[in-house]
Amino acid sequence: MIFNIMTLFPDIINAYVNQSIIKNAVEYELIQVNVHNIRDYSANKHKKVDDYPYGGGGGMIMTAQPIYDCYVNIKKNNPSTKLIYFSPKGKILNNKLSYEYAKYNNLTLLCGHYEGIDERIIDMIVDEEISIGDYVLTGGELPALVFLDTVSRKIDGVLSSQDNVQDESFEDGMLEYPQYTRPVEFNGMKVPDVLLSGNHQNIYKWRKEQSLEITKKRRPDLMKF
């Protein structure tokens, strides 16, 4: 899987990519992350990438030319890539959608900034708009990293065990059961006896019951009847 990330702030992306599971996935060549600085493609002599909106209003709009030229350059080496733009107006990212995107072999992620991007870019080259929630962020870097992380986890080999994915929240339509580790007792609170019993059938049953109870209490909208 190749991820091409278009951004004005490559250091934000690189800082995350060079840590933890994503770093390992890159080193083991399970994924490839190419970071492209949109500002490098500005035809303006001062490398300006934004301007005032037509019709008035607050804030600045990212101009079309640097974004377009950056994407054209990416397409030269990635002709089959799909371009995703992160926007509050997009489809909400969820677990099912992340599985769908994990089937692709090449994705380009466009991070907006300021008050957004020139609409003509969306009309000309964006394949899909994605939102990570009903709120507004300063830029698209955080959504891009959320997308990168959740999609990468669905790619074979990125996690140490496929069980790490299958037991997580949302995988079976429910939230995950509680987890515990050493010590057995901490500040007067003990690990549930069933988890110390060694009886895997009872542990499995307990975990299912806990998942059901937590989901009913916290996210009843996930329940399927």
XYZ file of C-alpha atoms in Angstrom, residues 6 64 67-69 71-72 82-84 110 120-128:
20
model
C -0.143 16.318 0.264
C -5.749 25.770 -6.855
C -2.424 21.672 -5.218
C -3.143 20.779 -8.821
C 0.506 20.737 -9.886
C -1.161 16.093 -7.666
C -0.191 15.978 -11.350
C -7.305 7.701 -5.629
C -7.416 11.232 -4.168
C -9.097 11.772 -0.804
C -4.971 15.925 0.548
C -12.392 23.815 -8.443
C -9.807 21.414 -7.051
C -12.599 19.313 -5.545
C -14.473 19.372 -8.837
C -11.432 18.509 -10.961
C -9.346 15.959 -9.101
C -10.828 14.874 -5.739
C -12.348 11.384 -5.815
C -13.865 11.400 -2.340
